[in-house]
mmCIF file of C-alpha atoms (C1' of nucleotides) in Angstrom:
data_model
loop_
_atom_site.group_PDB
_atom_site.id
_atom_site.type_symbol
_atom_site.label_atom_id
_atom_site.label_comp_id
_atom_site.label_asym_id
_atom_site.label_seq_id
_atom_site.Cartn_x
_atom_site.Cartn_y
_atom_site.Cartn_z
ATOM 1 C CA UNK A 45 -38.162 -11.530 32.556
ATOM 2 C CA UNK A 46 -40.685 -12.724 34.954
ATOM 3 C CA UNK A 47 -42.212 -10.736 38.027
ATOM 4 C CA UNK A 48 -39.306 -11.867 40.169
ATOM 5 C CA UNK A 49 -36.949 -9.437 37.517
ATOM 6 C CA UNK A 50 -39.487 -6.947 37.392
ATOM 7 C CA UNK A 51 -39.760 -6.821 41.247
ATOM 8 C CA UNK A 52 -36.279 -6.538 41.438
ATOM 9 C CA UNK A 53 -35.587 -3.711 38.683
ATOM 10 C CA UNK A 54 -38.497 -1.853 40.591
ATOM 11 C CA UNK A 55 -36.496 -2.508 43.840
ATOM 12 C CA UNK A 56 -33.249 -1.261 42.746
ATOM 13 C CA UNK A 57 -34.716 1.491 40.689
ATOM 14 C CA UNK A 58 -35.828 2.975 44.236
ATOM 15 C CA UNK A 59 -32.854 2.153 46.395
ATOM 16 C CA UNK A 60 -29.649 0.172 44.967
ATOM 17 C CA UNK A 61 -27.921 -0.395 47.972
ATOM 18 C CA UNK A 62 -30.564 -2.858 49.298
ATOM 19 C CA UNK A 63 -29.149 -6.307 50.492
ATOM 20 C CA UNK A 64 -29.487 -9.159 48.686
ATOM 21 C CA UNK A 65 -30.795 -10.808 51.804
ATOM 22 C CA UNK A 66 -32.954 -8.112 52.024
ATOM 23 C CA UNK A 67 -34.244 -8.085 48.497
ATOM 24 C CA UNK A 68 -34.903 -11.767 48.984
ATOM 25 C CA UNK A 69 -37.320 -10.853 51.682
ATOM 26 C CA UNK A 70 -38.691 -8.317 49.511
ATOM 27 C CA UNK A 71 -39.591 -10.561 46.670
ATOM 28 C CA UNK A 72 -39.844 -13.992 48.281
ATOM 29 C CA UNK A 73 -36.032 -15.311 46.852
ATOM 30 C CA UNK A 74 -33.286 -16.473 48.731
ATOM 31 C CA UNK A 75 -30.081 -14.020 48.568
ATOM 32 C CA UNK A 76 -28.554 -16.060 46.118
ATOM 33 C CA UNK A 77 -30.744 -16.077 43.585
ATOM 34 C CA UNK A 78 -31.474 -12.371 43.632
ATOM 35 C CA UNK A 79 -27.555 -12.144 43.071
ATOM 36 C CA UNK A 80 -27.823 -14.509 39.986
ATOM 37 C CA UNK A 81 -30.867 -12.955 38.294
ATOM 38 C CA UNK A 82 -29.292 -9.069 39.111
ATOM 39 C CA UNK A 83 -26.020 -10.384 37.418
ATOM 40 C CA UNK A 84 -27.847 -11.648 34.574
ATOM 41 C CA UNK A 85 -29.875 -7.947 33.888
ATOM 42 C CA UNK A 86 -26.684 -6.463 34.352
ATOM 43 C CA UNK A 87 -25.033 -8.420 31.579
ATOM 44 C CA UNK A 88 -28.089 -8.614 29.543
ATOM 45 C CA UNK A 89 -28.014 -4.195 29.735
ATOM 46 C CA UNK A 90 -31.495 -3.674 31.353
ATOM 47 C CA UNK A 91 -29.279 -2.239 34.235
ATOM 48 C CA UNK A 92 -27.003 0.219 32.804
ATOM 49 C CA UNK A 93 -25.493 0.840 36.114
ATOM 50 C CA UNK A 94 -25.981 2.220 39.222
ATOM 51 C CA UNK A 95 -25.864 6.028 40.112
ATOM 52 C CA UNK A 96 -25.658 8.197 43.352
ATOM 53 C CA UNK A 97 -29.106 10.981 42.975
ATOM 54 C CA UNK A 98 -27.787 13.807 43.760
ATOM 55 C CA UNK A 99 -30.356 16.884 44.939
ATOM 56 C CA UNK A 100 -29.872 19.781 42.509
ATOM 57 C CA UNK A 101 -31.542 22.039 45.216
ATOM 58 C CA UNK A 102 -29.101 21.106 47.764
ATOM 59 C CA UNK A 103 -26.721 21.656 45.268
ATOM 60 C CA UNK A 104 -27.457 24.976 44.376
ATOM 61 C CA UNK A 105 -28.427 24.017 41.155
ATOM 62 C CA UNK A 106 -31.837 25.833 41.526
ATOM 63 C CA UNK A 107 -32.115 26.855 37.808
ATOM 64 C CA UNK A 108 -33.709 23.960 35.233
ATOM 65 C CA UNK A 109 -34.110 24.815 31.817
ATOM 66 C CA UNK A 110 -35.298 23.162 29.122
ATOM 67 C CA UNK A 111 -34.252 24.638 25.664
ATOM 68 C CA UNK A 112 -35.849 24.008 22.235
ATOM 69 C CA UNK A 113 -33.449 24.288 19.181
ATOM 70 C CA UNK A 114 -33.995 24.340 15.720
ATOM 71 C CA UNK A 115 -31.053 24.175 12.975
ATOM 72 C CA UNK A 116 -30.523 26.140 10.198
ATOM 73 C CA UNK A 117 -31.052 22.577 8.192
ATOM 74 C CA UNK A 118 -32.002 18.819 8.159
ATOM 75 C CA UNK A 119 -29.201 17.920 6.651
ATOM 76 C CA UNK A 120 -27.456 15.123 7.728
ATOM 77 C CA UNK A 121 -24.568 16.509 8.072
ATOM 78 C CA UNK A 122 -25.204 19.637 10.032
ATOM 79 C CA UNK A 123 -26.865 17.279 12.437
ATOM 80 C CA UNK A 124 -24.163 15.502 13.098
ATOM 81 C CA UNK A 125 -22.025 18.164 13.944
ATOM 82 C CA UNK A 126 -24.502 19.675 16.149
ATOM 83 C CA UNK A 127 -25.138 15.967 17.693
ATOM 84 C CA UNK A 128 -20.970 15.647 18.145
ATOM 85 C CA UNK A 129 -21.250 19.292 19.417
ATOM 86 C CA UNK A 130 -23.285 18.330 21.842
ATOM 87 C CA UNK A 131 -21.372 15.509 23.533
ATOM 88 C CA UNK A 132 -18.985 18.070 24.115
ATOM 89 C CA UNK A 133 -20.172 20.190 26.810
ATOM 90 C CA UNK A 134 -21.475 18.483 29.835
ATOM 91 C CA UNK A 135 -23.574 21.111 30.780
ATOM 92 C CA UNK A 136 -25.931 19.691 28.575
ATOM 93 C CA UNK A 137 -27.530 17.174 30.669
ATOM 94 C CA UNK A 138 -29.961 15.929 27.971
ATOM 95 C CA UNK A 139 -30.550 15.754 24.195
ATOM 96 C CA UNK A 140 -33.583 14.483 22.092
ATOM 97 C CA UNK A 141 -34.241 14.930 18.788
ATOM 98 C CA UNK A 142 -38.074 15.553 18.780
ATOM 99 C CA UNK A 143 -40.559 14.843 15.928
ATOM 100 C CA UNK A 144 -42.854 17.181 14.922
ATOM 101 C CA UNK A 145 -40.471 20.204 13.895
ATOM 102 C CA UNK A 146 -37.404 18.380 13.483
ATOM 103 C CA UNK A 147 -35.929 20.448 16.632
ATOM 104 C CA UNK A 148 -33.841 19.778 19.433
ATOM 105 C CA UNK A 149 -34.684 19.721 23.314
ATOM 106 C CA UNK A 150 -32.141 20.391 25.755
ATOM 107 C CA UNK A 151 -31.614 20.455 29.335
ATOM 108 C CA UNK A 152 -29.588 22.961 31.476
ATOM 109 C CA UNK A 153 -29.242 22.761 34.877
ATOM 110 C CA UNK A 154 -27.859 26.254 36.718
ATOM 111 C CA UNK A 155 -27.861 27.744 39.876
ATOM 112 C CA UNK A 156 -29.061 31.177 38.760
ATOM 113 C CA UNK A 157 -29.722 33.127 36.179
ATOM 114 C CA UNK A 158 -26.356 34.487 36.085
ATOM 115 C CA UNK A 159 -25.020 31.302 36.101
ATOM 116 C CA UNK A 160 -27.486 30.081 33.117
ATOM 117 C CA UNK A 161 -26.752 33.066 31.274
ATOM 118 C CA UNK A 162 -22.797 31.491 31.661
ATOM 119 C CA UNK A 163 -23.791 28.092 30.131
ATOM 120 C CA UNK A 164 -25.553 29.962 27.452
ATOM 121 C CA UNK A 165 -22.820 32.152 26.019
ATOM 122 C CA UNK A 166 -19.867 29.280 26.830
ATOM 123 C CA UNK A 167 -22.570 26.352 25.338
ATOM 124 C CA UNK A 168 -25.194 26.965 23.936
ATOM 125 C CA UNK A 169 -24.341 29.540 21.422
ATOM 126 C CA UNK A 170 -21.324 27.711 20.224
ATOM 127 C CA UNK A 171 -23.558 24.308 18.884
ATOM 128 C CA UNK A 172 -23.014 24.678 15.645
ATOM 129 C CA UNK A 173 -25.984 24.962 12.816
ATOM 130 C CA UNK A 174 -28.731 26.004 15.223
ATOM 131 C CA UNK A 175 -31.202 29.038 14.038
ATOM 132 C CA UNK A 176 -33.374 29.453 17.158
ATOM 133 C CA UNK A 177 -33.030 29.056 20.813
ATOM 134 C CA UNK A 178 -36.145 28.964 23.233
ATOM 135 C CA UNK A 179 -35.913 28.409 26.054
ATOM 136 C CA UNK A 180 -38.367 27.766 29.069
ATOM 137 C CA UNK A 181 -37.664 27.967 32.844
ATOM 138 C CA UNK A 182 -38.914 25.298 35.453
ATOM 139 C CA UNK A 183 -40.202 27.187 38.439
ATOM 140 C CA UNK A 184 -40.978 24.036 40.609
ATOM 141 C CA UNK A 185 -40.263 20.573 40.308
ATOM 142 C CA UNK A 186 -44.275 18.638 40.965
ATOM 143 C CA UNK A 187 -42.875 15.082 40.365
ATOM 144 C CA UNK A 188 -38.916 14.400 39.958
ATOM 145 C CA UNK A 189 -37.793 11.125 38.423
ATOM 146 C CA UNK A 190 -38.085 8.141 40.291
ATOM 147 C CA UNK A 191 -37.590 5.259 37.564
ATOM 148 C CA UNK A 192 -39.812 3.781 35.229
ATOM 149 C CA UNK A 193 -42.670 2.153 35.990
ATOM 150 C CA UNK A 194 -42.093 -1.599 35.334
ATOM 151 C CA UNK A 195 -45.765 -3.305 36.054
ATOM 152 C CA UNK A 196 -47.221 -3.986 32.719
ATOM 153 C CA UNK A 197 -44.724 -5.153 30.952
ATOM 154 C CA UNK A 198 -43.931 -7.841 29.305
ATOM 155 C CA UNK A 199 -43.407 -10.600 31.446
ATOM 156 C CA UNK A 200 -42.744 -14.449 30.635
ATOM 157 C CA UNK A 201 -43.201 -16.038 33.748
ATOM 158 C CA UNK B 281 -17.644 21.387 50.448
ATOM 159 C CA UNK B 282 -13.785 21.290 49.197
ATOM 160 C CA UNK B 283 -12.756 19.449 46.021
ATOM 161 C CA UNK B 284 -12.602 16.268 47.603
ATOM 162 C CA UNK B 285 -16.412 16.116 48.367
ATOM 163 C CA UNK B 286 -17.203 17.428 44.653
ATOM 164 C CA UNK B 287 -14.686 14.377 43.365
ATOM 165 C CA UNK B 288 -16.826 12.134 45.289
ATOM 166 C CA UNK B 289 -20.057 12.974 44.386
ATOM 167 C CA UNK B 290 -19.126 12.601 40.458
ATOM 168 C CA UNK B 291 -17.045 9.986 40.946
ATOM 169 C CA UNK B 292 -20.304 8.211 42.748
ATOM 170 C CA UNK B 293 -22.716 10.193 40.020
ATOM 171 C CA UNK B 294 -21.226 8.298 37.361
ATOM 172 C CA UNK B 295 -21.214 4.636 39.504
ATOM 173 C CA UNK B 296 -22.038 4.342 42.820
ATOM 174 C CA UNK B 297 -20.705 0.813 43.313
ATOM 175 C CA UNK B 298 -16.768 1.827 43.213
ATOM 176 C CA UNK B 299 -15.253 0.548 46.591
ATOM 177 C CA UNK B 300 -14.682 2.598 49.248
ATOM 178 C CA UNK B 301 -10.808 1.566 48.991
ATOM 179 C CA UNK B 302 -11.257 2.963 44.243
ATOM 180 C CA UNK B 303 -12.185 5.876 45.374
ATOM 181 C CA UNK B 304 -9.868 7.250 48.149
ATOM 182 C CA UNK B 305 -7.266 6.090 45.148
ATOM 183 C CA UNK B 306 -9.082 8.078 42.922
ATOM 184 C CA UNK B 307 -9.359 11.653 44.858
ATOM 185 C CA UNK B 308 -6.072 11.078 46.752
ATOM 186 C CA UNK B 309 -7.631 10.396 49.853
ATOM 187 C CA UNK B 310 -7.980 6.894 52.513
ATOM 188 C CA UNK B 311 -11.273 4.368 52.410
ATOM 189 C CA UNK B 312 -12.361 5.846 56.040
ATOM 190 C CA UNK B 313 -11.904 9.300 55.002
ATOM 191 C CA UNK B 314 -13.974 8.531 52.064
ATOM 192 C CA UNK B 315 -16.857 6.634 54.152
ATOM 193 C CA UNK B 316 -16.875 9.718 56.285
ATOM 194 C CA UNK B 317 -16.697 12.058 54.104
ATOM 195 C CA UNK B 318 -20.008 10.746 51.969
ATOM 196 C CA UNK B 319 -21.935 9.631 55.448
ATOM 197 C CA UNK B 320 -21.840 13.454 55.723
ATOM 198 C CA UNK B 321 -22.996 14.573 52.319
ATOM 199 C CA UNK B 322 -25.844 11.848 52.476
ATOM 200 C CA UNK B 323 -26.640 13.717 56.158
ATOM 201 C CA UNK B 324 -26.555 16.714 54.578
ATOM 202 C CA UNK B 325 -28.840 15.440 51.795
ATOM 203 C CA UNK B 326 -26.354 16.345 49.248
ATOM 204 C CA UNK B 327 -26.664 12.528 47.808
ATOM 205 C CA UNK B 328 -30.843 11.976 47.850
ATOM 206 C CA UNK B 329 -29.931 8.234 47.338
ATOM 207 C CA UNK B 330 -28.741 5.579 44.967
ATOM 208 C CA UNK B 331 -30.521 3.796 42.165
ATOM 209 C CA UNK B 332 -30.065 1.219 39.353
ATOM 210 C CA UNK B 333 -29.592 2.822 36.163
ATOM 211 C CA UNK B 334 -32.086 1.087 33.549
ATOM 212 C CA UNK B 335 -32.193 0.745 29.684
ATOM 213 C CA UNK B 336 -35.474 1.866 28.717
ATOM 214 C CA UNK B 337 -34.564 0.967 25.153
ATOM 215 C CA UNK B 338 -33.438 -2.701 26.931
ATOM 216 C CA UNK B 339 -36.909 -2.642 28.985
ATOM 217 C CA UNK B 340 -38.962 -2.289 25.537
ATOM 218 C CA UNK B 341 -39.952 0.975 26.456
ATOM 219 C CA UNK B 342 -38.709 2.851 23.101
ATOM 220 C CA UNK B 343 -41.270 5.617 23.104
ATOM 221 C CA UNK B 344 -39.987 9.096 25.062
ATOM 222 C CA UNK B 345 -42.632 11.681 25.296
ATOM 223 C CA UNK B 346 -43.093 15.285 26.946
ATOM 224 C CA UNK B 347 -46.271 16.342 27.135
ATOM 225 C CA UNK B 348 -47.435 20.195 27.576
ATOM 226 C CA UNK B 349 -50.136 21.174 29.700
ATOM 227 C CA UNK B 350 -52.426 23.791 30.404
ATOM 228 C CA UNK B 351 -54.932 24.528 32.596
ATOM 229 C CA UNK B 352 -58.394 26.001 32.529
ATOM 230 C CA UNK B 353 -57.363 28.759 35.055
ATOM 231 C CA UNK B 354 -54.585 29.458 37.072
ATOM 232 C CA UNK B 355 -55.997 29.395 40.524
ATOM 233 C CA UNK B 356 -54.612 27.994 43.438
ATOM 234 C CA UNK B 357 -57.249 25.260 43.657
ATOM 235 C CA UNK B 358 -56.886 24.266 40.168
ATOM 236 C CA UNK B 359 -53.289 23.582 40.537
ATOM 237 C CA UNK B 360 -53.337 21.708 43.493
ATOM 238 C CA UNK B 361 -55.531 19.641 42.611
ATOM 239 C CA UNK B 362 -54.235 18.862 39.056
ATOM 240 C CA UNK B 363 -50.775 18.276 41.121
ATOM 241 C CA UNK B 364 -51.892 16.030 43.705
ATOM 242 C CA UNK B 365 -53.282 14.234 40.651
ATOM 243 C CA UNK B 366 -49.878 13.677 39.461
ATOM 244 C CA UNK B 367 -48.694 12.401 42.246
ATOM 245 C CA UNK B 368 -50.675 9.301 41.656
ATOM 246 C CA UNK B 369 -49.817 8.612 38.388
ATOM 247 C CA UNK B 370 -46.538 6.353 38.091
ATOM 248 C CA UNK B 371 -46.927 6.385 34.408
ATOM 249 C CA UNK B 372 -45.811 10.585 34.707
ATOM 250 C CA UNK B 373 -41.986 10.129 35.274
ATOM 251 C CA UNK B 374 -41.620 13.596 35.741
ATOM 252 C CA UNK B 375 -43.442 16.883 36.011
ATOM 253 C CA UNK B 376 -42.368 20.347 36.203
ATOM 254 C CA UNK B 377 -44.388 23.477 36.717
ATOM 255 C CA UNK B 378 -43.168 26.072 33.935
ATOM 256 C CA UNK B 379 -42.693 29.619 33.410
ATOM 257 C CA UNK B 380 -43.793 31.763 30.281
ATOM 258 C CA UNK B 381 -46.952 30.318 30.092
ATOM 259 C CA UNK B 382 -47.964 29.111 33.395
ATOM 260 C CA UNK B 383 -48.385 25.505 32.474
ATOM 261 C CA UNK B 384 -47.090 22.274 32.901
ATOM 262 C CA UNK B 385 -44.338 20.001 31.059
ATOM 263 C CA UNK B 386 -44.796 16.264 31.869
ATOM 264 C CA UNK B 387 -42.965 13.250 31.144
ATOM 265 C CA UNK B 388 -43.989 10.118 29.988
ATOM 266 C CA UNK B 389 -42.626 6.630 28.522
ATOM 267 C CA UNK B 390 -44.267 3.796 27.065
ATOM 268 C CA UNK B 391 -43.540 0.564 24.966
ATOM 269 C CA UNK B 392 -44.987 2.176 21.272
ATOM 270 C CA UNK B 393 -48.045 4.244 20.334
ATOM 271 C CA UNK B 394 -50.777 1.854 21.552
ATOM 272 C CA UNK B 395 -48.827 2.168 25.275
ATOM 273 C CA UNK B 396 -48.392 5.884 25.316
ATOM 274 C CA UNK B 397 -52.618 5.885 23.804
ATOM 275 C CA UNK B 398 -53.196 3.961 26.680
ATOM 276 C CA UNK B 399 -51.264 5.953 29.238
ATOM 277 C CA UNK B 400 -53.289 8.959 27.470
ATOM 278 C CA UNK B 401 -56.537 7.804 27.937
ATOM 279 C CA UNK B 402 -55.785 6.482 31.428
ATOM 280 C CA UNK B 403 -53.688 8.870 32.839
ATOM 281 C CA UNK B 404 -53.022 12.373 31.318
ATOM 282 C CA UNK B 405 -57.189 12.894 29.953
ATOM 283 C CA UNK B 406 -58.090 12.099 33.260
ATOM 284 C CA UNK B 407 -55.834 14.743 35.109
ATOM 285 C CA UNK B 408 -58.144 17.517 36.143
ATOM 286 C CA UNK B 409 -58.207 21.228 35.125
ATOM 287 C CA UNK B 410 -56.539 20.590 31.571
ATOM 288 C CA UNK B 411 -57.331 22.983 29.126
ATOM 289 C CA UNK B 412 -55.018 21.813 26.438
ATOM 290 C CA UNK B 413 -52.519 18.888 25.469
ATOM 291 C CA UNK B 414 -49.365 19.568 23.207
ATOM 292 C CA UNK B 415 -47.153 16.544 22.920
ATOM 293 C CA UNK B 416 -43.824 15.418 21.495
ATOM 294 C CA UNK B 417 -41.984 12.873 20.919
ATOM 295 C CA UNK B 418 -38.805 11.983 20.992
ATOM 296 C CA UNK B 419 -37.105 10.504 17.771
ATOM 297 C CA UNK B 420 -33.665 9.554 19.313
ATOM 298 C CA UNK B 421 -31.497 10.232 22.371
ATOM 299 C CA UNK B 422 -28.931 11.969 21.605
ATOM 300 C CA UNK B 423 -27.567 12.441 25.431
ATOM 301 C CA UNK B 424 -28.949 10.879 28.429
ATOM 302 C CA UNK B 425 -28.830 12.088 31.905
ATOM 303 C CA UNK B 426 -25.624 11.286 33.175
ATOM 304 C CA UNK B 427 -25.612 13.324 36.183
ATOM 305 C CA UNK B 428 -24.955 17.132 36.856
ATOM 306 C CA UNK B 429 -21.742 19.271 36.004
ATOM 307 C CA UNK B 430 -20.030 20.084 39.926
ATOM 308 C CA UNK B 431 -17.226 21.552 38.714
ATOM 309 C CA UNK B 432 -17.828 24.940 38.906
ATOM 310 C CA UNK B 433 -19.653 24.965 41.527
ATOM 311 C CA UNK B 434 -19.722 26.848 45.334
ATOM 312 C CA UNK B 435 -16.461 24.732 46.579
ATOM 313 C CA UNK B 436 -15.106 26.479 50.224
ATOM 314 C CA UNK B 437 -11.735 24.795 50.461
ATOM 315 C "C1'" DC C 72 -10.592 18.616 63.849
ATOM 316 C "C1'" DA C 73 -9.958 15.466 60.108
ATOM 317 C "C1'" DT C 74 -6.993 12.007 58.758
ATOM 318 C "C1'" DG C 75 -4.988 7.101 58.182
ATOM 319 C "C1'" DA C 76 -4.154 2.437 59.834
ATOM 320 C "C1'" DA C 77 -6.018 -1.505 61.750
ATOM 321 C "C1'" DA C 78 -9.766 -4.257 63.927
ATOM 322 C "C1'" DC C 79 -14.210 -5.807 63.531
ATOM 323 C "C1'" DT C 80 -18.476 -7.114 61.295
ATOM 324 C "C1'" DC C 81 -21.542 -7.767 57.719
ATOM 325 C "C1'" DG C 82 -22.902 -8.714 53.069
ATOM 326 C "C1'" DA C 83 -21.464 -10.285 48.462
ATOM 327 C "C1'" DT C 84 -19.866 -14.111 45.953
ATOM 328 C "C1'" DG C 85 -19.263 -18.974 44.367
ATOM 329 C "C1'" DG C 86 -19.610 -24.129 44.978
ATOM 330 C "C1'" DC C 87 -22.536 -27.521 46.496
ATOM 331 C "C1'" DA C 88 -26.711 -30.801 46.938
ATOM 332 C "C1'" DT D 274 -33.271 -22.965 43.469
ATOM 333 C "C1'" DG D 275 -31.592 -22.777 48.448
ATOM 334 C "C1'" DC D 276 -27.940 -23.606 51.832
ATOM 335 C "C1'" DC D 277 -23.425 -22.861 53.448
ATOM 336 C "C1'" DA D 278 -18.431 -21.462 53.383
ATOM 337 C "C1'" DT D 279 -15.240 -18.058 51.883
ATOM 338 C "C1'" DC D 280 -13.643 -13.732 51.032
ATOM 339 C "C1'" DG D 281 -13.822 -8.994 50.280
ATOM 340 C "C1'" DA D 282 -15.704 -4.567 51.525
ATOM 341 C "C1'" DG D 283 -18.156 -1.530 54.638
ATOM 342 C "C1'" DT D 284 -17.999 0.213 59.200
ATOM 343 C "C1'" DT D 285 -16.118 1.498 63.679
ATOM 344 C "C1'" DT D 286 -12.202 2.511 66.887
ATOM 345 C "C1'" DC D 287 -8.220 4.625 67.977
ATOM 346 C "C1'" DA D 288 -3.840 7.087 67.800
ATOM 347 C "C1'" DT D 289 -1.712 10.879 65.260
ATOM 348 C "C1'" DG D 290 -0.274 15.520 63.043
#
DNA sequence: CATGAAACTCGATGGCA
DNA sequence: TGCCATCGAGTTTCATG
């Protein structure tokens, strides 16, 4: 992990479909060795693997949610269930389990209300073990994921 | 939009490095239909781009936070201004503008506590207008983002 | 009008010094 | 690591239903 990996992961983070040759440009590498060190942070997991980003607004999907849940206990077992629950229904599009009140955050993506108040009633209410739902609505999106920021980390060059 | 164009754009949701040749196999359709077919959706700006899926766990950065905002009033200037802020913050992976309490839900990663202190005192305390900082943390990921649900969606066949 | 087959071209991939 | 050869895939062209 030196600045030519970092460079890269920033690189592909923004756009995966650059060249090699152009990467090499990029970061002052030949081709080559971009494709060796890339092959090596694949195998070594840093890149998970590459996905098209999709535009939820083109989409339709204009409806984000995020939804706080707490359970009805700590238990480990009703947490699992909810936690298996949960990989059912890909609605969901994220999970955490937070600190602070040992809760849940979700997030829902719809395309309206209608369509939220669908995952809701089909998803939502059927996790199992949960004792409140609340749920916030994003009204605009300020700053939408572009990767993690990779300067200032550490690097062993 | 048919079922062929939803196909692809899970299909290249979930890895956007198939061949053209895997996934006319996969939809039941031929590798030139298939380049067409997604030239059009990325015209369209159905597919915003591509991008290398990271670890964050992998990168070192274990520590998920969102971070709740408010402001000190709800003017028009305030909020620009606090949102053209964000925009120069890499450190703020995403922010969203909320309903319910007219405020702001941010979200941040960093290698442990002394990171995410330092992205505090470098980043969010100096975002302007803030009346008030809630955050949370996340314990454990129970789902990432693997891309959105399509099925279901407007399809005109 | 969109499709499928084939031709063409470019980039990814692997061996070499 | 960089250079170069090979091979596979992306891209374009064209005829077809």
């Amino acid at each position: 992990m030196d600045r030519f990996d970092i460079a890269l992961l920033e690189a592909l983070q923004a756009d995966s479909r650059r060249s090699m040759a152009e990467l090499g440009d990029r970061i002052g590498l030949s081709a080559s060795a971009c494709h060796r060190r890339i092959k090596a942070l694949e195998d070594a997991g840093l890149i998970a693997g590459y996905a098209a980003r999709l535009d939820p607004e083109a989409l339709g999907l204009t409806l984000q949610a995020f939804v706080e849940m707490s359970l009805t206990s700590q238990s480990r077992e009703t947490m699992d269930r909810f936690e298996a629950a949960v990989a059912d229904f890909p609605e969901i599009l994220e999970c955490h389990l937070m600190a602070g009140q040992a809760d849940y955050l979700l997030r829902v993506a719809a395309a309206d209300l209608k369509g939220f108040d669908a995952i809701h009633r089909d998803c939502l209410a059927r996790l199992p073990g949960v004792s409140a739902i609340r749920t916030s609505f994003a009204i605009r999106r300020i700053r939408d994921w572009q990767g993690y920021r990779l300067r200032g980390l550490r690097a062993s060059p």
